[in-house]
Short mmCIF file of C-alpha atoms in Angstrom, two decimals:
data_model
loop_
_atom_site.label_atom_id
_atom_site.label_comp_id
_atom_site.label_asym_id
_atom_site.label_seq_id
_atom_site.Cartn_x
_atom_site.Cartn_y
_atom_site.Cartn_z
CA MET A 14 154.85 153.60 116.05
CA THR A 15 153.31 152.45 119.54
CA PRO A 16 149.64 152.46 120.52
CA VAL A 17 150.00 155.32 122.73
CA GLU A 18 151.65 157.11 119.54
CA LEU A 19 148.70 156.06 117.62
CA SER A 20 146.25 157.29 119.99
CA ARG A 21 147.75 160.58 120.33
CA THR A 22 147.91 160.89 116.24
CA VAL A 23 144.33 159.80 116.15
CA LEU A 24 143.36 162.53 118.95
CA ARG A 25 145.32 164.83 116.92
CA ALA A 26 143.04 164.18 113.62
CA VAL A 27 139.90 164.89 115.49
CA ARG A 28 141.01 167.85 117.12
CA CYS A 29 142.28 169.28 113.82
CA ALA A 30 138.72 168.21 111.96
CA VAL A 31 136.85 170.15 114.72
CA ASP A 32 139.09 173.32 114.20
CA ASP A 33 138.63 172.93 110.54
CA GLY A 34 134.74 172.62 111.04
CA GLU A 35 134.46 169.06 109.56
CA LEU A 36 133.29 167.86 112.92
CA SER A 37 130.87 169.57 115.69
CA VAL A 38 132.13 167.51 119.02
CA VAL A 39 133.99 167.71 122.21
CA VAL A 40 137.59 166.74 121.54
CA PRO A 41 137.74 163.45 124.05
CA ALA A 42 140.54 163.32 126.36
CA ARG A 43 141.98 159.96 125.15
CA VAL A 44 141.40 157.79 122.32
CA VAL A 45 141.08 153.93 122.82
CA ILE A 46 143.44 151.90 120.58
CA GLU A 47 143.31 148.00 120.61
CA ARG A 48 143.77 144.98 118.80
CA PRO A 49 141.29 144.43 115.75
CA LYS A 50 138.41 142.38 116.80
CA PRO A 51 136.95 139.57 114.47
CA GLY A 52 136.09 141.09 110.89
CA GLY A 53 138.47 143.66 111.26
CA SER A 54 141.99 144.32 109.51
CA GLY A 55 145.26 145.74 110.11
CA ASP A 56 147.62 146.25 113.28
CA TYR A 57 145.09 148.46 115.49
CA ALA A 58 141.81 149.64 115.78
CA SER A 59 139.68 152.38 117.09
CA ASN A 60 135.93 152.89 117.74
CA VAL A 61 136.51 156.91 118.19
CA ALA A 62 134.17 157.35 115.46
CA LEU A 63 131.29 155.44 116.76
CA GLN A 64 131.88 157.33 120.14
CA LEU A 65 131.75 160.97 118.29
CA ALA A 66 129.15 160.21 116.06
CA ARG A 67 125.92 161.11 118.37
CA ASP A 68 127.64 164.36 119.35
CA ALA A 69 128.37 164.88 115.61
CA GLY A 70 125.07 164.38 114.32
CA ALA A 71 126.30 162.16 111.70
CA PRO A 72 126.31 158.52 110.86
CA PRO A 73 129.46 156.57 112.46
CA ARG A 74 130.87 155.85 109.01
CA HIS A 75 130.71 159.66 108.01
CA VAL A 76 133.03 160.42 110.91
CA ALA A 77 135.14 157.55 110.36
CA GLU A 78 135.53 159.11 106.40
CA VAL A 79 136.74 162.42 107.96
CA LEU A 80 139.08 161.04 110.09
CA ARG A 81 140.41 158.33 107.63
CA ALA A 82 141.05 161.34 105.35
CA ARG A 83 143.47 163.05 107.73
CA LEU A 84 145.06 159.89 108.89
CA HIS A 85 146.03 157.95 105.89
CA SER A 86 148.91 159.81 104.91
CA ALA A 87 150.24 160.54 108.64
CA PRO A 88 153.77 159.29 109.44
CA GLY A 89 153.90 155.75 110.53
CA ILE A 90 150.60 154.86 108.97
CA ALA A 91 150.47 152.88 105.86
CA ASP A 92 146.66 152.20 105.42
CA VAL A 93 143.56 153.14 107.30
CA ALA A 94 140.33 150.92 106.45
CA ILE A 95 136.60 151.21 107.69
CA THR A 96 135.03 147.99 108.73
CA GLY A 97 131.50 147.45 110.39
CA PRO A 98 129.27 150.42 111.34
CA GLY A 99 132.37 152.67 111.42
CA PHE A 100 135.62 150.89 113.17
CA LEU A 101 139.20 152.52 111.97
CA ASN A 102 141.48 149.90 111.22
CA PHE A 103 145.02 151.14 110.80
CA THR A 104 148.10 149.34 109.16
CA LEU A 105 151.43 150.48 110.19
CA ASP A 106 154.23 151.21 108.15
CA GLY A 107 156.84 148.65 108.77
CA ALA A 108 155.24 147.99 111.84
CA ASP A 109 157.35 144.86 113.06
CA ALA A 110 160.52 146.37 112.61
CA ALA A 111 159.78 149.68 113.70
CA LEU A 112 158.21 148.04 116.88
CA VAL A 113 161.61 146.41 117.39
CA ARG A 114 163.41 149.37 116.74
CA ASP A 115 161.40 151.12 119.07
CA VAL A 116 161.78 148.95 122.04
CA LEU A 117 165.57 148.52 121.47
CA ALA A 118 166.00 152.41 121.30
CA GLN A 119 164.08 153.01 124.48
CA GLY A 120 165.44 150.39 126.58
CA LEU A 121 163.68 149.57 129.94
CA ARG A 122 161.70 152.59 129.61
CA TYR A 123 159.86 151.35 126.65
CA GLY A 124 155.89 151.41 127.47
CA HIS A 125 156.76 154.83 129.53
CA SER A 126 154.72 157.92 128.41
CA LEU A 127 152.92 160.74 130.02
CA ALA A 128 149.41 159.13 130.14
CA LEU A 129 149.06 160.01 133.80
CA ASP A 130 150.72 163.38 133.50
CA GLY A 131 150.25 165.84 136.46
CA GLU A 132 147.94 163.11 138.12
CA ARG A 133 148.37 162.91 141.94
CA ILE A 134 147.00 159.91 143.64
CA GLU A 135 146.83 159.09 147.16
CA LEU A 136 147.23 155.48 148.00
CA ARG A 137 145.39 154.61 151.22
CA ILE A 138 146.46 151.43 152.64
CA PRO A 139 146.14 149.42 155.95
CA ALA A 140 149.28 149.90 158.11
CA HIS A 141 151.51 147.00 158.66
CA GLU A 142 150.04 144.78 156.16
CA PRO A 143 153.14 143.53 154.17
CA ARG A 144 151.06 142.71 150.47
CA ALA A 145 149.54 145.90 150.74
CA GLU A 146 152.91 147.48 151.12
CA VAL A 147 154.31 145.63 148.02
CA VAL A 148 151.00 146.45 145.87
CA ALA A 149 151.27 150.10 146.84
CA ASP A 150 154.91 150.35 145.82
CA ALA A 151 154.43 148.68 142.53
CA VAL A 152 151.26 150.83 141.73
CA SER A 153 153.52 153.97 142.77
CA ARG A 154 156.34 152.53 140.24
CA ILE A 155 154.14 152.21 137.23
CA VAL A 156 152.23 155.39 137.67
CA ALA A 157 155.54 157.40 138.06
CA ALA A 158 156.60 155.62 134.86
CA LEU A 159 153.33 157.05 133.08
CA GLY A 160 154.11 160.81 134.32
CA GLY A 161 151.71 160.33 137.76
CA HIS A 162 152.82 160.81 141.11
CA THR A 163 151.38 158.56 144.35
CA GLU A 164 151.51 159.43 148.01
CA THR A 165 151.16 156.37 150.34
CA VAL A 166 149.13 156.80 153.35
CA HIS A 167 148.88 154.04 156.37
CA ILE A 168 145.58 153.50 158.14
CA PRO A 169 145.74 152.41 161.51
CA PRO A 170 144.10 149.35 162.66
CA GLY A 171 140.59 149.78 163.18
CA ARG A 172 140.13 152.22 160.74
CA THR A 173 138.94 150.32 157.85
CA GLU A 174 136.42 151.36 155.09
CA ASP A 175 136.27 148.30 152.98
CA PRO A 176 136.79 144.71 153.50
CA PRO A 177 139.99 143.00 152.72
CA GLY A 178 140.38 142.03 148.68
CA ARG A 179 138.06 144.90 147.53
CA THR A 180 139.20 147.14 144.86
CA GLU A 181 138.06 150.19 142.82
CA ASP A 182 136.96 149.48 139.57
CA PRO A 183 136.90 152.34 136.51
CA THR A 184 133.34 152.53 136.63
CA GLY A 185 133.14 153.92 140.00
CA ARG A 186 132.15 150.73 141.55
CA THR A 187 133.99 148.54 144.25
CA GLU A 188 134.33 144.71 143.72
CA ASP A 189 134.79 142.15 146.47
CA PRO A 190 136.52 138.85 146.46
CA THR A 191 133.07 137.24 145.20
CA GLY A 192 133.18 139.59 142.30
CA ARG A 193 129.98 141.30 143.47
CA THR A 194 130.12 145.11 142.63
CA GLU A 195 128.07 147.88 144.34
CA ASP A 196 128.39 151.32 143.60
CA ALA A 197 131.06 153.60 145.27
CA PRO A 198 132.26 157.23 145.11
CA GLY A 199 134.93 157.93 142.88
CA GLY A 200 135.88 159.19 139.28
CA ALA A 201 135.91 157.49 135.81
CA ASP A 202 139.22 156.04 136.69
CA GLY A 203 138.55 154.55 140.10
CA THR A 204 139.96 157.40 141.96
CA GLY A 205 137.80 159.34 144.38
CA ALA A 206 136.94 162.68 143.77
CA ASP A 207 139.88 164.08 146.05
CA GLY A 208 142.45 161.63 144.39
CA THR A 209 142.44 158.96 147.08
CA VAL A 210 142.21 155.25 146.19
CA ASN A 211 141.75 152.41 148.76
CA LEU A 212 144.39 149.53 148.29
CA ARG A 213 143.15 146.49 150.64
CA PRO A 214 144.12 143.21 149.00
CA VAL A 215 143.82 139.92 150.77
CA PRO A 216 146.38 139.92 153.44
CA ALA A 217 149.45 137.72 152.90
CA PRO A 218 149.96 134.48 154.71
CA PRO A 219 152.32 134.00 157.62
CA PRO A 220 155.87 133.81 156.22
CA PRO A 221 156.86 130.35 155.35
CA THR A 222 159.46 128.27 157.05
CA ILE A 223 161.67 128.17 154.38
CA PRO A 224 162.59 131.79 153.55
CA LEU A 225 161.89 132.69 149.75
CA GLY A 226 163.97 135.70 149.30
CA ALA A 227 162.93 139.36 148.29
CA ASP A 228 162.20 138.62 144.70
CA PRO A 229 159.99 135.39 144.83
CA THR A 230 158.38 136.96 147.70
CA ARG A 231 157.47 140.17 145.82
CA TRP A 232 156.36 137.96 142.82
CA ALA A 233 154.12 135.81 145.24
CA LEU A 234 152.28 138.81 146.63
CA LEU A 235 151.80 140.83 142.98
CA HIS A 236 151.04 137.73 140.37
CA PRO A 237 147.69 137.02 142.11
CA ALA A 238 144.76 139.52 142.00
CA PRO A 239 144.10 141.46 144.92
CA HIS A 240 140.89 139.67 145.74
CA ASP A 241 143.03 136.19 145.30
CA ARG A 242 144.92 134.92 148.36
CA PRO A 243 148.77 134.96 147.75
CA ARG A 244 150.60 131.81 148.28
CA LEU A 245 153.77 132.02 150.12
CA THR A 246 155.18 128.54 149.32
CA PRO A 247 158.47 127.04 147.84
CA ASP A 248 156.83 126.53 144.65
CA HIS A 249 158.06 130.05 143.88
CA LEU A 250 161.88 128.78 144.21
CA VAL A 251 161.42 125.66 141.80
CA GLN A 252 163.06 125.81 138.35
CA ARG A 253 160.29 124.52 136.46
CA GLU A 254 158.01 125.36 133.80
CA SER A 255 155.15 125.20 136.20
CA ASN A 256 156.58 128.36 137.97
CA PRO A 257 155.33 131.63 136.34
CA PHE A 258 158.19 133.57 137.94
CA PHE A 259 160.99 131.17 136.68
CA ARG A 260 159.56 131.25 133.27
CA VAL A 261 159.79 135.09 133.29
CA GLN A 262 163.26 135.22 134.61
CA TYR A 263 164.46 132.46 132.66
CA ALA A 264 162.93 134.08 129.35
CA HIS A 265 164.96 137.09 130.00
CA SER A 266 168.31 135.00 130.64
CA ARG A 267 167.62 133.29 127.38
CA ALA A 268 167.35 136.04 125.43
CA ARG A 269 170.53 137.70 126.94
CA ALA A 270 172.47 134.57 126.44
CA LEU A 271 171.25 134.59 122.56
CA VAL A 272 172.80 138.17 122.42
CA ARG A 273 176.06 136.81 124.20
CA GLY A 274 176.17 134.13 121.78
CA ALA A 275 175.52 136.10 118.43
CA ASP A 276 178.32 138.15 119.75
CA GLN A 277 180.66 135.44 120.10
CA LEU A 278 179.92 134.57 116.38
CA GLY A 279 180.61 138.41 115.29
CA PHE A 280 177.27 139.84 114.65
CA HIS A 281 174.44 141.96 116.01
CA PRO A 282 170.99 142.36 116.35
CA GLU A 283 169.40 144.64 113.35
CA PRO A 284 165.52 145.04 113.23
CA GLY A 285 164.14 144.15 110.06
CA HIS A 286 162.13 141.21 107.96
CA LEU A 287 162.45 137.90 109.92
CA GLY A 288 162.63 135.87 106.72
CA GLU A 289 162.59 132.25 106.78
CA SER A 290 161.83 130.90 109.82
CA ALA A 291 163.42 127.56 110.88
CA GLU A 292 160.81 125.13 112.56
CA VAL A 293 162.70 123.23 115.15
CA ARG A 294 160.85 119.71 114.96
CA GLN A 295 161.86 118.86 118.65
CA SER A 296 160.42 115.76 120.33
CA PRO A 297 157.69 116.56 123.00
CA GLU A 298 160.22 115.43 125.66
CA VAL A 299 162.77 118.05 124.47
CA ARG A 300 160.34 120.62 123.80
CA GLN A 301 158.57 120.33 127.05
CA SER A 302 161.02 119.26 129.72
CA PRO A 303 161.83 121.88 132.05
CA GLU A 304 165.23 120.19 132.98
CA VAL A 305 166.54 120.80 129.44
CA ARG A 306 165.76 124.22 129.88
CA GLN A 307 167.80 124.61 133.24
CA SER A 308 170.61 122.29 132.48
CA PRO A 309 174.17 123.82 132.43
CA GLU A 310 174.58 122.95 128.83
CA VAL A 311 171.49 124.94 127.85
CA ARG A 312 172.58 128.08 129.93
CA GLN A 313 176.11 128.00 128.64
CA SER A 314 175.64 127.65 124.99
CA PRO A 315 172.80 129.49 123.32
CA GLU A 316 173.27 127.40 120.31
CA VAL A 317 172.13 124.21 121.92
CA ARG A 318 168.55 124.70 121.26
CA GLN A 319 169.38 125.31 117.81
CA SER A 320 171.54 122.26 117.09
CA PRO A 321 170.91 120.63 113.80
CA GLU A 322 170.95 117.33 115.57
CA VAL A 323 167.49 118.36 117.01
CA GLY A 324 166.14 118.34 113.15
CA GLU A 325 165.01 121.39 111.30
CA SER A 326 162.56 122.06 108.37
CA PRO A 327 162.82 125.70 107.00
CA GLU A 328 159.56 127.36 106.24
CA VAL A 329 159.03 130.49 104.22
CA GLY A 330 157.67 133.60 105.94
CA GLU A 331 157.21 134.94 109.12
CA SER A 332 156.05 132.35 111.71
CA SER A 333 153.12 132.66 113.46
CA GLU A 334 155.20 132.43 116.98
CA ALA A 335 157.20 135.50 115.97
CA GLN A 336 153.76 137.30 115.27
CA ASP A 337 152.60 136.37 118.74
CA LEU A 338 155.52 137.64 120.47
CA LEU A 339 155.51 140.78 118.61
CA THR A 340 151.92 141.30 119.51
CA ALA A 341 153.03 140.84 123.27
CA LEU A 342 155.42 143.46 122.89
CA ALA A 343 153.26 145.80 121.04
CA ASP A 344 150.75 145.35 123.98
CA HIS A 345 153.18 146.27 126.77
CA PRO A 346 152.32 150.20 126.80
CA ILE A 347 148.52 149.25 126.69
CA VAL A 348 148.92 146.92 129.71
CA LEU A 349 151.21 149.66 131.76
CA VAL A 350 148.17 152.09 131.23
CA THR A 351 145.73 149.52 132.37
CA ALA A 352 147.55 148.29 135.31
CA ALA A 353 148.32 152.01 136.47
CA ARG A 354 144.49 153.14 135.86
CA HIS A 355 143.18 150.07 137.67
CA ARG A 356 146.15 150.17 140.27
CA ALA A 357 146.43 146.66 139.60
CA PRO A 358 149.98 145.27 138.95
CA ASP A 359 149.04 142.05 138.86
CA ARG A 360 147.98 142.78 135.24
CA LEU A 361 151.44 143.70 134.28
CA ALA A 362 152.94 140.27 136.14
CA ARG A 363 150.22 138.18 134.29
CA HIS A 364 151.57 140.12 131.15
CA LEU A 365 154.87 139.47 131.55
CA VAL A 366 154.08 135.38 131.62
CA ALA A 367 152.46 135.79 128.47
CA THR A 368 155.57 137.41 126.90
CA ALA A 369 157.80 135.07 128.29
CA ASP A 370 155.69 131.95 126.85
CA ALA A 371 155.39 133.82 123.98
CA PHE A 372 159.21 134.17 123.64
CA PHE A 373 159.64 130.15 124.19
CA ARG A 374 157.42 129.49 121.56
CA PHE A 375 159.24 131.92 119.12
CA HIS A 376 162.59 130.48 120.48
CA ASP A 377 161.45 126.83 120.09
CA ALA A 378 160.28 127.28 116.62
CA THR A 379 162.71 129.92 114.95
CA ARG A 380 166.34 129.39 114.34
CA VAL A 381 167.73 132.54 115.89
CA LEU A 382 171.34 131.78 115.65
CA PRO A 383 173.50 130.46 112.56
CA VAL A 384 174.42 126.96 113.01
CA GLY A 385 177.69 124.95 111.80
CA ASP A 386 179.29 126.94 108.65
CA GLU A 387 176.07 128.93 108.20
CA LYS A 388 176.66 133.00 108.00
CA PRO A 389 174.68 135.13 109.79
CA SER A 390 172.31 136.74 107.74
CA ALA A 391 169.88 139.74 107.80
CA ALA A 392 167.04 137.42 108.86
CA HIS A 393 169.17 136.14 112.07
CA ARG A 394 170.14 139.52 112.98
CA ALA A 395 166.29 140.53 112.62
CA ARG A 396 165.57 137.41 114.89
CA LEU A 397 168.06 138.14 117.29
CA ALA A 398 166.77 141.83 117.58
CA LEU A 399 163.30 140.32 118.26
CA ALA A 400 164.59 137.90 120.97
CA GLU A 401 166.66 140.89 122.49
CA ALA A 402 163.39 143.25 122.42
CA ALA A 403 161.42 140.64 124.28
CA GLY A 404 164.27 140.61 127.04
CA THR A 405 163.95 144.14 127.31
CA VAL A 406 160.42 144.30 128.03
CA LEU A 407 160.50 141.39 130.48
CA ALA A 408 163.62 143.37 132.17
CA GLY A 409 161.66 146.63 132.27
CA GLY A 410 158.34 145.00 133.52
CA LEU A 411 160.23 143.08 136.02
CA SER A 412 161.92 146.36 137.32
CA LEU A 413 158.33 148.35 137.44
CA LEU A 414 157.26 145.55 140.02
CA GLY A 415 160.44 145.90 141.83
CA ILE A 416 162.03 142.53 140.99
CA ASP A 417 165.69 142.04 139.52
CA ALA A 418 165.96 140.15 135.91
CA PRO A 419 168.84 138.18 136.20
CA GLU A 420 171.40 137.42 133.18
CA HIS A 421 171.90 133.84 134.31
CA VAL A 422 169.35 131.72 135.65
#
């Protein structure tokens, strides 16, 4: 069950409680699902009971109890707990394996939904401004993935309504490059009453003397926030861990290399319990050196980084690195909705960097493929499935930014 699906399940419970006379409230348009705050529990949490309590004329915990009774036996939910003044905390049934299975089943469309179904948005951008064109294209791709429709309108020079870098936020205010905000017309999602959005990111600098190529250029224009000035420098071409673009593309290629390596060993990914995690006690030089990651030996042999010569020590239980990666994958649908509503593809780009970094921590800490005479186990299949799911999310996210996800880097 994804966060979007959980949100719909909670919304359905609210609607049923209203229909049966247990609650007297206006059913909200959507329910926010997020990770539990400190003091919470489970996989996800929602403050919907606190939001409805005033209209219901009842304490938040009473509203939470009404909803809990309807949700605790819902398919995909293992447990519902109430914490604090009335937060609902959800533990999903087989959440980890189900999440990985869901990603692999949906493929590049994982995270796509109908969250913006029927919405029509007019993106107004300055004419002949390359960065605005790229940002508008990425916004259009993300909105379309959520069921919405966009139309881009080019504003001729001289007809500017806001200074460069100013964007609209979901409170209906505008924000300039200094972070100051002021009131501005618009709906709850930063869209004008007529469905228009002014996109005016800080313009791109002149093209570099050394051409970057289409994909690095798009990344350089999309990764910074709209109010930040982009850098079109050869740094985006360097195959080093200091280059976020390289980390994202390389993480995808490593995930694909693991799948190919498993195929050569005669086994395939199968979501399940990750079992024992083999902590790879690498020296700092081996763990952190970008040269290791980009050497031909590493690219050609997925087993290199799991080599017994590196030194291993099995540790029972799913690793924190695996949980961090699972969290990044689970957050992907939420990030897409947030990026679409804020018209901010940079949020997706930063999430892909975080996902890639989580993948590398998992990759470095866990023996994904068997070594030597070791036979592939169910845990190996589960770890491989998680790695493949990470690569799938990275590829899908890059495609929404209009960037390729190469099999080899």
